[in-house]
mmCIF file of C-alpha atoms in Angstrom:
data_model
loop_
_atom_site.group_PDB
_atom_site.id
_atom_site.type_symbol
_atom_site.label_atom_id
_atom_site.label_comp_id
_atom_site.label_asym_id
_atom_site.label_seq_id
_atom_site.Cartn_x
_atom_site.Cartn_y
_atom_site.Cartn_z
ATOM 1 C CA UNK A 1 65.199 31.407 -48.484
ATOM 2 C CA UNK A 2 66.527 27.899 -47.789
ATOM 3 C CA UNK A 3 69.719 27.809 -45.696
ATOM 4 C CA UNK A 4 71.635 25.882 -48.360
ATOM 5 C CA UNK A 5 70.621 28.442 -50.999
ATOM 6 C CA UNK A 6 71.812 31.252 -48.749
ATOM 7 C CA UNK A 7 75.159 29.543 -48.246
ATOM 8 C CA UNK A 8 75.955 27.495 -51.380
ATOM 9 C CA UNK A 9 79.638 27.076 -50.543
ATOM 10 C CA UNK A 10 81.719 26.479 -53.664
ATOM 11 C CA UNK A 11 78.699 25.373 -55.717
ATOM 12 C CA UNK A 12 76.938 27.285 -58.452
ATOM 13 C CA UNK A 13 73.251 27.811 -57.673
ATOM 14 C CA UNK A 14 70.297 29.371 -59.460
ATOM 15 C CA UNK A 15 66.492 29.181 -59.669
ATOM 16 C CA UNK A 16 66.699 25.574 -60.861
ATOM 17 C CA UNK A 17 68.815 24.292 -57.944
ATOM 18 C CA UNK A 18 65.969 22.646 -56.058
ATOM 19 C CA UNK A 19 64.599 21.043 -59.201
ATOM 20 C CA UNK A 20 68.036 19.749 -60.213
ATOM 21 C CA UNK A 21 68.486 18.108 -56.810
ATOM 22 C CA UNK A 22 65.019 16.555 -56.967
ATOM 23 C CA UNK A 23 65.575 15.251 -60.497
ATOM 24 C CA UNK A 24 68.839 13.573 -59.534
ATOM 25 C CA UNK A 25 67.265 11.953 -56.469
ATOM 26 C CA UNK A 26 64.246 10.744 -58.458
ATOM 27 C CA UNK A 27 66.405 9.035 -61.071
ATOM 28 C CA UNK A 28 68.270 6.910 -58.522
ATOM 29 C CA UNK A 29 65.382 5.983 -56.253
ATOM 30 C CA UNK A 30 66.006 2.452 -54.985
ATOM 31 C CA UNK A 31 64.695 -0.278 -57.251
ATOM 32 C CA UNK A 32 64.755 1.784 -60.433
ATOM 33 C CA UNK A 33 67.247 2.796 -63.119
ATOM 34 C CA UNK A 34 67.624 4.519 -66.467
ATOM 35 C CA UNK A 35 66.955 3.222 -69.968
ATOM 36 C CA UNK A 36 69.559 4.595 -72.389
ATOM 37 C CA UNK A 37 67.629 4.889 -75.658
ATOM 38 C CA UNK A 38 69.815 7.655 -77.061
ATOM 39 C CA UNK A 39 71.407 5.824 -79.979
ATOM 40 C CA UNK A 40 72.041 8.039 -82.989
ATOM 41 C CA UNK A 41 70.212 7.367 -86.232
ATOM 42 C CA UNK A 42 73.254 5.513 -87.566
ATOM 43 C CA UNK A 43 73.706 3.336 -84.483
ATOM 44 C CA UNK A 44 70.070 2.357 -84.164
ATOM 45 C CA UNK A 45 70.208 1.540 -87.872
ATOM 46 C CA UNK A 46 72.828 -1.114 -87.137
ATOM 47 C CA UNK A 47 70.602 -2.577 -84.416
ATOM 48 C CA UNK A 48 67.628 -2.680 -86.773
ATOM 49 C CA UNK A 49 69.750 -4.166 -89.544
ATOM 50 C CA UNK A 50 70.707 -7.039 -87.227
ATOM 51 C CA UNK A 51 67.053 -8.166 -87.279
ATOM 52 C CA UNK A 52 66.464 -7.372 -90.961
ATOM 53 C CA UNK A 53 64.554 -4.124 -90.420
ATOM 54 C CA UNK A 54 65.074 -0.952 -92.465
ATOM 55 C CA UNK A 55 66.401 2.152 -90.721
ATOM 56 C CA UNK A 56 63.316 4.312 -91.228
ATOM 57 C CA UNK A 57 61.711 6.830 -88.888
ATOM 58 C CA UNK A 58 58.614 4.672 -88.505
ATOM 59 C CA UNK A 59 60.618 1.626 -87.427
ATOM 60 C CA UNK A 60 62.709 3.656 -85.002
ATOM 61 C CA UNK A 61 59.522 5.066 -83.496
ATOM 62 C CA UNK A 62 57.875 1.635 -83.196
ATOM 63 C CA UNK A 63 60.895 0.190 -81.394
ATOM 64 C CA UNK A 64 61.071 3.003 -78.893
ATOM 65 C CA UNK A 65 57.315 3.025 -78.342
ATOM 66 C CA UNK A 66 57.482 -0.704 -77.586
ATOM 67 C CA UNK A 67 60.003 0.025 -74.820
ATOM 68 C CA UNK A 68 58.417 3.194 -73.435
ATOM 69 C CA UNK A 69 54.908 1.735 -73.188
ATOM 70 C CA UNK A 70 55.800 -1.758 -71.969
ATOM 71 C CA UNK A 71 53.428 -2.876 -69.183
ATOM 72 C CA UNK A 72 54.673 -1.876 -65.698
ATOM 73 C CA UNK A 73 57.755 -0.130 -67.106
ATOM 74 C CA UNK A 74 57.330 2.619 -64.501
ATOM 75 C CA UNK A 75 57.973 0.085 -61.729
ATOM 76 C CA UNK A 76 61.553 -0.442 -62.868
ATOM 77 C CA UNK A 77 62.571 2.575 -64.993
ATOM 78 C CA UNK A 78 62.925 6.077 -63.527
ATOM 79 C CA UNK A 79 64.165 7.905 -66.623
ATOM 80 C CA UNK A 80 64.842 7.516 -70.327
ATOM 81 C CA UNK A 81 67.741 9.122 -72.191
ATOM 82 C CA UNK A 82 66.608 9.981 -75.718
ATOM 83 C CA UNK A 83 68.179 11.062 -78.971
ATOM 84 C CA UNK A 84 66.906 14.419 -80.254
ATOM 85 C CA UNK A 85 64.636 12.779 -82.837
ATOM 86 C CA UNK A 86 62.895 10.753 -80.122
ATOM 87 C CA UNK A 87 62.273 13.744 -77.856
ATOM 88 C CA UNK A 88 60.057 15.248 -80.566
ATOM 89 C CA UNK A 89 58.449 12.011 -81.768
ATOM 90 C CA UNK A 90 54.861 11.029 -81.082
ATOM 91 C CA UNK A 91 53.540 7.587 -80.316
ATOM 92 C CA UNK A 92 50.723 5.850 -82.175
ATOM 93 C CA UNK A 93 48.246 7.637 -79.873
ATOM 94 C CA UNK A 94 49.497 11.033 -81.074
ATOM 95 C CA UNK A 95 51.057 11.919 -77.723
ATOM 96 C CA UNK A 96 54.668 13.120 -77.534
ATOM 97 C CA UNK A 97 56.945 10.473 -76.050
ATOM 98 C CA UNK A 98 58.156 12.976 -73.447
ATOM 99 C CA UNK A 99 54.588 13.546 -72.261
ATOM 100 C CA UNK A 100 53.757 9.837 -72.308
ATOM 101 C CA UNK A 101 56.776 9.090 -70.122
ATOM 102 C CA UNK A 102 55.961 11.894 -67.689
ATOM 103 C CA UNK A 103 52.404 10.555 -67.322
ATOM 104 C CA UNK A 104 53.962 7.332 -65.984
ATOM 105 C CA UNK A 105 56.277 9.182 -63.613
ATOM 106 C CA UNK A 106 59.310 8.527 -65.844
ATOM 107 C CA UNK A 107 61.608 11.503 -66.452
ATOM 108 C CA UNK A 108 62.597 12.312 -70.064
ATOM 109 C CA UNK A 109 66.281 12.964 -70.704
ATOM 110 C CA UNK A 110 68.329 13.946 -73.736
ATOM 111 C CA UNK A 111 71.769 13.160 -75.131
ATOM 112 C CA UNK A 112 73.419 16.517 -75.842
ATOM 113 C CA UNK A 113 76.949 15.727 -76.997
ATOM 114 C CA UNK A 114 77.767 15.629 -80.710
ATOM 115 C CA UNK A 115 80.173 12.717 -80.695
ATOM 116 C CA UNK A 116 83.929 12.428 -80.410
ATOM 117 C CA UNK A 117 86.749 13.808 -82.526
ATOM 118 C CA UNK A 118 90.450 13.007 -82.524
ATOM 119 C CA UNK A 119 92.491 14.907 -79.952
ATOM 120 C CA UNK A 120 95.616 16.353 -81.614
ATOM 121 C CA UNK A 121 98.890 15.475 -79.953
ATOM 122 C CA UNK A 122 97.716 12.059 -78.787
ATOM 123 C CA UNK A 123 97.786 8.526 -80.165
ATOM 124 C CA UNK A 124 94.234 8.272 -81.492
ATOM 125 C CA UNK A 125 92.629 9.552 -78.288
ATOM 126 C CA UNK A 126 89.452 11.623 -78.487
ATOM 127 C CA UNK A 127 87.556 14.542 -77.031
ATOM 128 C CA UNK A 128 83.826 15.208 -77.199
ATOM 129 C CA UNK A 129 82.296 18.039 -79.206
ATOM 130 C CA UNK A 130 79.074 20.014 -78.802
ATOM 131 C CA UNK A 131 79.794 22.821 -76.331
ATOM 132 C CA UNK A 132 79.462 25.752 -78.741
ATOM 133 C CA UNK A 133 75.657 25.987 -78.841
ATOM 134 C CA UNK A 134 74.923 23.849 -75.807
ATOM 135 C CA UNK A 135 73.256 26.565 -73.733
ATOM 136 C CA UNK A 136 70.648 27.306 -76.394
ATOM 137 C CA UNK A 137 69.989 23.621 -77.034
ATOM 138 C CA UNK A 138 69.567 22.908 -73.327
ATOM 139 C CA UNK A 139 67.033 25.705 -73.017
ATOM 140 C CA UNK A 140 65.136 24.335 -76.027
ATOM 141 C CA UNK A 141 65.178 20.787 -74.642
ATOM 142 C CA UNK A 142 63.931 21.982 -71.258
ATOM 143 C CA UNK A 143 60.990 23.716 -72.946
ATOM 144 C CA UNK A 144 60.322 20.487 -74.861
ATOM 145 C CA UNK A 145 59.998 18.560 -71.592
ATOM 146 C CA UNK A 146 63.473 17.115 -70.972
ATOM 147 C CA UNK A 147 64.644 17.314 -67.369
ATOM 148 C CA UNK A 148 68.093 15.782 -67.529
ATOM 149 C CA UNK A 149 70.935 15.396 -70.014
ATOM 150 C CA UNK A 150 73.847 13.128 -70.779
ATOM 151 C CA UNK A 151 77.296 13.794 -72.264
ATOM 152 C CA UNK A 152 79.722 10.962 -73.008
ATOM 153 C CA UNK A 153 83.476 11.360 -72.870
ATOM 154 C CA UNK A 154 85.517 8.392 -74.090
ATOM 155 C CA UNK A 155 88.924 7.225 -72.884
ATOM 156 C CA UNK A 156 90.861 4.087 -73.730
ATOM 157 C CA UNK A 157 93.449 1.912 -72.050
ATOM 158 C CA UNK A 158 96.637 0.791 -73.790
ATOM 159 C CA UNK A 159 100.374 1.065 -73.179
ATOM 160 C CA UNK A 160 100.352 4.863 -73.548
ATOM 161 C CA UNK A 161 96.720 5.767 -72.863
ATOM 162 C CA UNK A 162 94.949 7.477 -71.358
ATOM 163 C CA UNK A 163 97.348 10.400 -71.567
ATOM 164 C CA UNK A 164 97.219 13.248 -69.074
ATOM 165 C CA UNK A 165 96.111 15.510 -71.909
ATOM 166 C CA UNK A 166 93.141 13.276 -72.769
ATOM 167 C CA UNK A 167 92.122 12.964 -69.127
ATOM 168 C CA UNK A 168 92.324 16.718 -68.561
ATOM 169 C CA UNK A 169 90.561 17.664 -71.790
ATOM 170 C CA UNK A 170 87.681 15.246 -71.230
ATOM 171 C CA UNK A 171 87.305 16.080 -67.531
ATOM 172 C CA UNK A 172 87.035 19.804 -68.185
ATOM 173 C CA UNK A 173 84.705 19.244 -71.141
ATOM 174 C CA UNK A 174 82.395 17.268 -68.871
ATOM 175 C CA UNK A 175 82.526 19.995 -66.233
ATOM 176 C CA UNK A 176 81.719 22.757 -68.700
ATOM 177 C CA UNK A 177 78.821 20.707 -70.058
ATOM 178 C CA UNK A 178 77.522 20.095 -66.526
ATOM 179 C CA UNK A 179 77.411 23.732 -65.483
ATOM 180 C CA UNK A 180 75.815 24.809 -68.787
ATOM 181 C CA UNK A 181 73.089 22.208 -68.244
ATOM 182 C CA UNK A 182 72.467 23.402 -64.707
ATOM 183 C CA UNK A 183 72.264 27.001 -65.880
ATOM 184 C CA UNK A 184 69.372 25.934 -68.124
ATOM 185 C CA UNK A 185 67.477 23.567 -65.835
ATOM 186 C CA UNK A 186 68.756 20.191 -67.022
ATOM 187 C CA UNK A 187 70.273 17.807 -64.468
ATOM 188 C CA UNK A 188 73.576 16.589 -65.993
ATOM 189 C CA UNK A 189 74.673 12.966 -66.067
ATOM 190 C CA UNK A 190 78.466 13.019 -66.212
ATOM 191 C CA UNK A 191 79.850 10.072 -68.206
ATOM 192 C CA UNK A 192 83.608 9.524 -68.463
ATOM 193 C CA UNK A 193 83.573 6.091 -70.113
ATOM 194 C CA UNK A 194 86.749 4.027 -70.108
ATOM 195 C CA UNK A 195 86.387 1.568 -72.973
ATOM 196 C CA UNK A 196 86.638 -2.157 -72.317
ATOM 197 C CA UNK A 197 88.714 -2.722 -75.481
ATOM 198 C CA UNK A 198 92.072 -4.416 -74.882
ATOM 199 C CA UNK A 199 93.891 -7.140 -72.985
ATOM 200 C CA UNK A 200 94.636 -5.190 -69.788
ATOM 201 C CA UNK A 201 93.950 -6.776 -66.412
ATOM 202 C CA UNK A 202 91.549 -5.494 -63.781
ATOM 203 C CA UNK A 203 94.384 -3.868 -61.852
ATOM 204 C CA UNK A 204 95.145 -1.563 -64.765
ATOM 205 C CA UNK A 205 91.458 -0.690 -65.104
ATOM 206 C CA UNK A 206 91.056 0.229 -61.449
ATOM 207 C CA UNK A 207 94.151 2.452 -61.571
ATOM 208 C CA UNK A 208 92.936 4.302 -64.660
ATOM 209 C CA UNK A 209 89.377 4.580 -63.346
ATOM 210 C CA UNK A 210 90.569 6.212 -60.127
ATOM 211 C CA UNK A 211 92.788 8.670 -62.026
ATOM 212 C CA UNK A 212 89.990 9.636 -64.395
ATOM 213 C CA UNK A 213 87.305 10.048 -61.736
ATOM 214 C CA UNK A 214 89.621 12.104 -59.530
ATOM 215 C CA UNK A 215 90.287 14.455 -62.462
ATOM 216 C CA UNK A 216 86.582 14.701 -63.295
ATOM 217 C CA UNK A 217 85.586 15.718 -59.782
ATOM 218 C CA UNK A 218 88.423 18.235 -59.580
ATOM 219 C CA UNK A 219 87.106 19.788 -62.807
ATOM 220 C CA UNK A 220 83.512 19.787 -61.525
ATOM 221 C CA UNK A 221 84.690 21.579 -58.384
ATOM 222 C CA UNK A 222 86.636 24.131 -60.434
ATOM 223 C CA UNK A 223 83.460 24.870 -62.416
ATOM 224 C CA UNK A 224 81.381 25.120 -59.210
ATOM 225 C CA UNK A 225 78.983 22.408 -60.363
ATOM 226 C CA UNK A 226 76.194 21.644 -57.882
ATOM 227 C CA UNK A 227 77.076 18.014 -57.129
ATOM 228 C CA UNK A 228 73.747 17.265 -55.455
ATOM 229 C CA UNK A 229 72.144 18.029 -58.831
ATOM 230 C CA UNK A 230 74.269 15.601 -60.859
ATOM 231 C CA UNK A 231 74.699 11.873 -61.410
ATOM 232 C CA UNK A 232 77.781 9.924 -62.451
ATOM 233 C CA UNK A 233 77.511 7.390 -65.278
ATOM 234 C CA UNK A 234 80.547 5.174 -64.809
ATOM 235 C CA UNK A 235 82.147 2.101 -66.288
ATOM 236 C CA UNK A 236 82.523 -0.876 -64.002
ATOM 237 C CA UNK A 237 86.069 -1.861 -63.070
ATOM 238 C CA UNK A 238 86.684 -4.894 -65.276
ATOM 239 C CA UNK A 239 89.554 -6.418 -67.199
ATOM 240 C CA UNK A 240 89.746 -5.645 -70.917
ATOM 241 C CA UNK A 241 87.364 -7.651 -73.068
ATOM 242 C CA UNK A 242 90.298 -9.813 -74.229
ATOM 243 C CA UNK A 243 91.902 -10.032 -70.799
ATOM 244 C CA UNK A 244 91.514 -12.442 -67.894
ATOM 245 C CA UNK A 245 88.188 -11.669 -66.239
ATOM 246 C CA UNK A 246 87.847 -11.435 -62.473
ATOM 247 C CA UNK A 247 85.040 -12.942 -60.412
ATOM 248 C CA UNK A 248 81.962 -10.658 -60.139
ATOM 249 C CA UNK A 249 82.490 -10.259 -56.377
ATOM 250 C CA UNK A 250 86.088 -9.125 -56.877
ATOM 251 C CA UNK A 251 85.161 -6.743 -59.692
ATOM 252 C CA UNK A 252 82.374 -5.341 -57.531
ATOM 253 C CA UNK A 253 84.684 -4.671 -54.606
ATOM 254 C CA UNK A 254 87.288 -2.925 -56.753
ATOM 255 C CA UNK A 255 84.598 -0.838 -58.484
ATOM 256 C CA UNK A 256 83.072 0.331 -55.215
ATOM 257 C CA UNK A 257 86.495 1.047 -53.743
ATOM 258 C CA UNK A 258 87.375 3.202 -56.768
ATOM 259 C CA UNK A 259 84.175 5.179 -56.200
ATOM 260 C CA UNK A 260 84.850 5.518 -52.467
ATOM 261 C CA UNK A 261 88.243 7.039 -53.256
ATOM 262 C CA UNK A 262 87.040 9.552 -55.816
ATOM 263 C CA UNK A 263 83.284 10.317 -55.832
ATOM 264 C CA UNK A 264 82.015 12.784 -53.193
ATOM 265 C CA UNK A 265 79.163 11.714 -50.945
ATOM 266 C CA UNK A 266 77.209 14.755 -52.165
ATOM 267 C CA UNK A 267 76.578 12.927 -55.460
ATOM 268 C CA UNK A 268 73.253 11.101 -54.966
ATOM 269 C CA UNK A 269 73.888 8.202 -57.293
ATOM 270 C CA UNK A 270 76.073 6.324 -59.732
ATOM 271 C CA UNK A 271 74.397 4.726 -62.745
ATOM 272 C CA UNK A 272 76.583 2.203 -64.507
ATOM 273 C CA UNK A 273 76.982 1.700 -68.224
ATOM 274 C CA UNK A 274 77.053 -1.901 -69.397
ATOM 275 C CA UNK A 275 80.086 -1.416 -71.655
ATOM 276 C CA UNK A 276 79.220 -4.265 -73.995
ATOM 277 C CA UNK A 277 78.777 -6.898 -71.290
ATOM 278 C CA UNK A 278 76.103 -9.505 -71.862
ATOM 279 C CA UNK A 279 72.717 -8.647 -70.429
ATOM 280 C CA UNK A 280 73.188 -11.196 -67.666
ATOM 281 C CA UNK A 281 76.737 -10.201 -66.712
ATOM 282 C CA UNK A 282 75.773 -6.526 -66.473
ATOM 283 C CA UNK A 283 73.034 -7.494 -64.024
ATOM 284 C CA UNK A 284 75.255 -9.850 -62.019
ATOM 285 C CA UNK A 285 77.975 -7.219 -61.565
ATOM 286 C CA UNK A 286 75.467 -4.590 -60.430
ATOM 287 C CA UNK A 287 73.899 -7.056 -58.016
ATOM 288 C CA UNK A 288 77.303 -7.929 -56.538
ATOM 289 C CA UNK A 289 78.095 -4.249 -55.911
ATOM 290 C CA UNK A 290 74.867 -3.831 -53.962
ATOM 291 C CA UNK A 291 75.614 -6.879 -51.802
ATOM 292 C CA UNK A 292 79.080 -5.825 -50.603
ATOM 293 C CA UNK A 293 79.151 -5.133 -46.837
ATOM 294 C CA UNK A 294 80.762 -1.714 -47.159
ATOM 295 C CA UNK A 295 79.773 1.937 -47.136
ATOM 296 C CA UNK A 296 77.984 3.254 -50.225
ATOM 297 C CA UNK A 297 76.971 6.909 -49.720
ATOM 298 C CA UNK A 298 75.457 6.975 -53.231
ATOM 299 C CA UNK A 299 72.772 4.710 -54.685
ATOM 300 C CA UNK A 300 74.231 2.312 -57.273
ATOM 301 C CA UNK A 301 71.942 1.747 -60.242
ATOM 302 C CA UNK A 302 71.996 1.262 -64.013
ATOM 303 C CA UNK A 303 71.825 3.288 -67.210
ATOM 304 C CA UNK A 304 71.894 0.487 -69.757
ATOM 305 C CA UNK A 305 71.262 0.541 -73.487
ATOM 306 C CA UNK A 306 72.313 -2.712 -75.111
ATOM 307 C CA UNK A 307 71.985 -4.647 -71.843
ATOM 308 C CA UNK A 308 68.292 -3.728 -71.609
ATOM 309 C CA UNK A 309 67.371 -3.891 -75.286
ATOM 310 C CA UNK A 310 69.209 -6.824 -76.915
ATOM 311 C CA UNK A 311 66.696 -9.539 -75.992
ATOM 312 C CA UNK A 312 63.761 -7.248 -76.694
ATOM 313 C CA UNK A 313 65.079 -6.440 -80.157
ATOM 314 C CA UNK A 314 65.404 -10.124 -81.036
ATOM 315 C CA UNK A 315 61.982 -11.011 -79.614
ATOM 316 C CA UNK A 316 60.332 -8.221 -81.606
ATOM 317 C CA UNK A 317 62.140 -8.926 -84.866
ATOM 318 C CA UNK A 318 60.444 -5.974 -86.535
ATOM 319 C CA UNK A 319 57.068 -7.713 -86.633
ATOM 320 C CA UNK A 320 53.879 -6.136 -85.313
ATOM 321 C CA UNK A 321 52.617 -9.458 -83.978
ATOM 322 C CA UNK A 322 55.757 -9.707 -81.809
ATOM 323 C CA UNK A 323 55.446 -6.329 -80.066
ATOM 324 C CA UNK A 324 54.081 -7.908 -76.875
ATOM 325 C CA UNK A 325 56.914 -10.448 -76.838
ATOM 326 C CA UNK A 326 59.479 -7.690 -77.329
ATOM 327 C CA UNK A 327 57.991 -5.617 -74.520
ATOM 328 C CA UNK A 328 57.942 -8.667 -72.241
ATOM 329 C CA UNK A 329 61.621 -9.382 -72.953
ATOM 330 C CA UNK A 330 62.489 -5.776 -72.114
ATOM 331 C CA UNK A 331 60.516 -5.875 -68.855
ATOM 332 C CA UNK A 332 62.254 -9.110 -67.877
ATOM 333 C CA UNK A 333 65.643 -7.382 -68.076
ATOM 334 C CA UNK A 334 64.349 -4.181 -66.441
ATOM 335 C CA UNK A 335 62.961 -6.176 -63.510
ATOM 336 C CA UNK A 336 66.211 -8.143 -63.176
ATOM 337 C CA UNK A 337 68.223 -4.936 -62.951
ATOM 338 C CA UNK A 338 65.709 -3.424 -60.551
ATOM 339 C CA UNK A 339 66.355 -6.381 -58.257
ATOM 340 C CA UNK A 340 70.114 -5.919 -58.749
ATOM 341 C CA UNK A 341 69.912 -2.337 -57.439
ATOM 342 C CA UNK A 342 68.668 -3.889 -54.200
ATOM 343 C CA UNK A 343 71.193 -6.744 -54.211
ATOM 344 C CA UNK A 344 68.351 -9.247 -54.539
ATOM 345 C CA UNK A 345 68.815 -10.692 -58.026
ATOM 346 C CA UNK A 346 69.023 -14.456 -58.449
ATOM 347 C CA UNK A 347 70.379 -15.546 -61.819
ATOM 348 C CA UNK A 348 68.770 -18.286 -63.884
ATOM 349 C CA UNK A 349 70.140 -17.434 -67.346
ATOM 350 C CA UNK A 350 73.878 -18.192 -67.351
ATOM 351 C CA UNK A 351 76.338 -15.591 -68.633
ATOM 352 C CA UNK A 352 74.659 -14.732 -71.943
ATOM 353 C CA UNK A 353 76.047 -13.336 -75.191
ATOM 354 C CA UNK A 354 78.638 -10.553 -75.134
ATOM 355 C CA UNK A 355 77.378 -7.267 -76.604
ATOM 356 C CA UNK A 356 80.834 -5.721 -76.921
ATOM 357 C CA UNK A 357 81.607 -3.542 -79.946
ATOM 358 C CA UNK A 358 85.213 -2.400 -80.322
ATOM 359 C CA UNK A 359 85.797 1.387 -80.187
ATOM 360 C CA UNK A 360 82.069 1.832 -79.526
ATOM 361 C CA UNK A 361 80.460 5.074 -80.671
ATOM 362 C CA UNK A 362 76.845 6.116 -80.743
#
């Protein structure tokens, strides 16, 4: 028996421990990141509507197949987070998407939360639902080929938020989710997203981010989560979307410092959400973080949805003859973010169009 298995310390361990650790490491290998393609049927319908395409199963499948089968996608993408429908969909060749991704060395993942609900006793703050049957669903998803999962908790910044109640409730929900996933073989991505809505400055964001992450890792410790078999999906430290924005280098330094103060070195990687930034800004901020001359015990990568798909969606436009153009647009952004994980991206596109959606849910 491996020494670490014999002496797990405060961490939960089981027959999946080695696999969980390997999955986490594989997802944050340098030069690669995660495609978040886990939009609900309603959310992807809004994306399709923006290009005049009906929200039908066939169209959803075609869009996702365009992304999953793009030439050389495996050079830049290590994993794909899917919505339940997508996990069981088949491509035009009859092969399950999960199997097609695995054949390219890309790990299939699954969104397992069931959205947010209002948290009583707060001013419109939320908590995430979906714990009741999570163990059974995780076991089913593992059998279907998924190897990691994602659960999104949502917090906001305003004069009275986030409250201690909201922080505590969401931190312990994330921890319970994480240990249930590990019990059933799925490597959990822990996502405590702090929304970019508002006029707050970057100083307020860094203070809230540190408080939230500290609470999350206390909860993970209390639940004996195996940190080596997890990833953090974090917001970048930025001013509110209507506030005065800092320079990318300054935002990068404050983001990395917040992680240094709160995220244990045992966590193999941090994958950032784009939070409604433009495609280009999301890449520039990630690149800046990987150029800072400071200690980074975790790999810093991406888990982008809108910031990988927006250009591809427009280039495709729902037309079969544009599938190659859509795939090429997606690969352009995937390659740019791959370079950003190495701190080697050189921008040629300007800042780009903001993708922010207020009070974003999916």
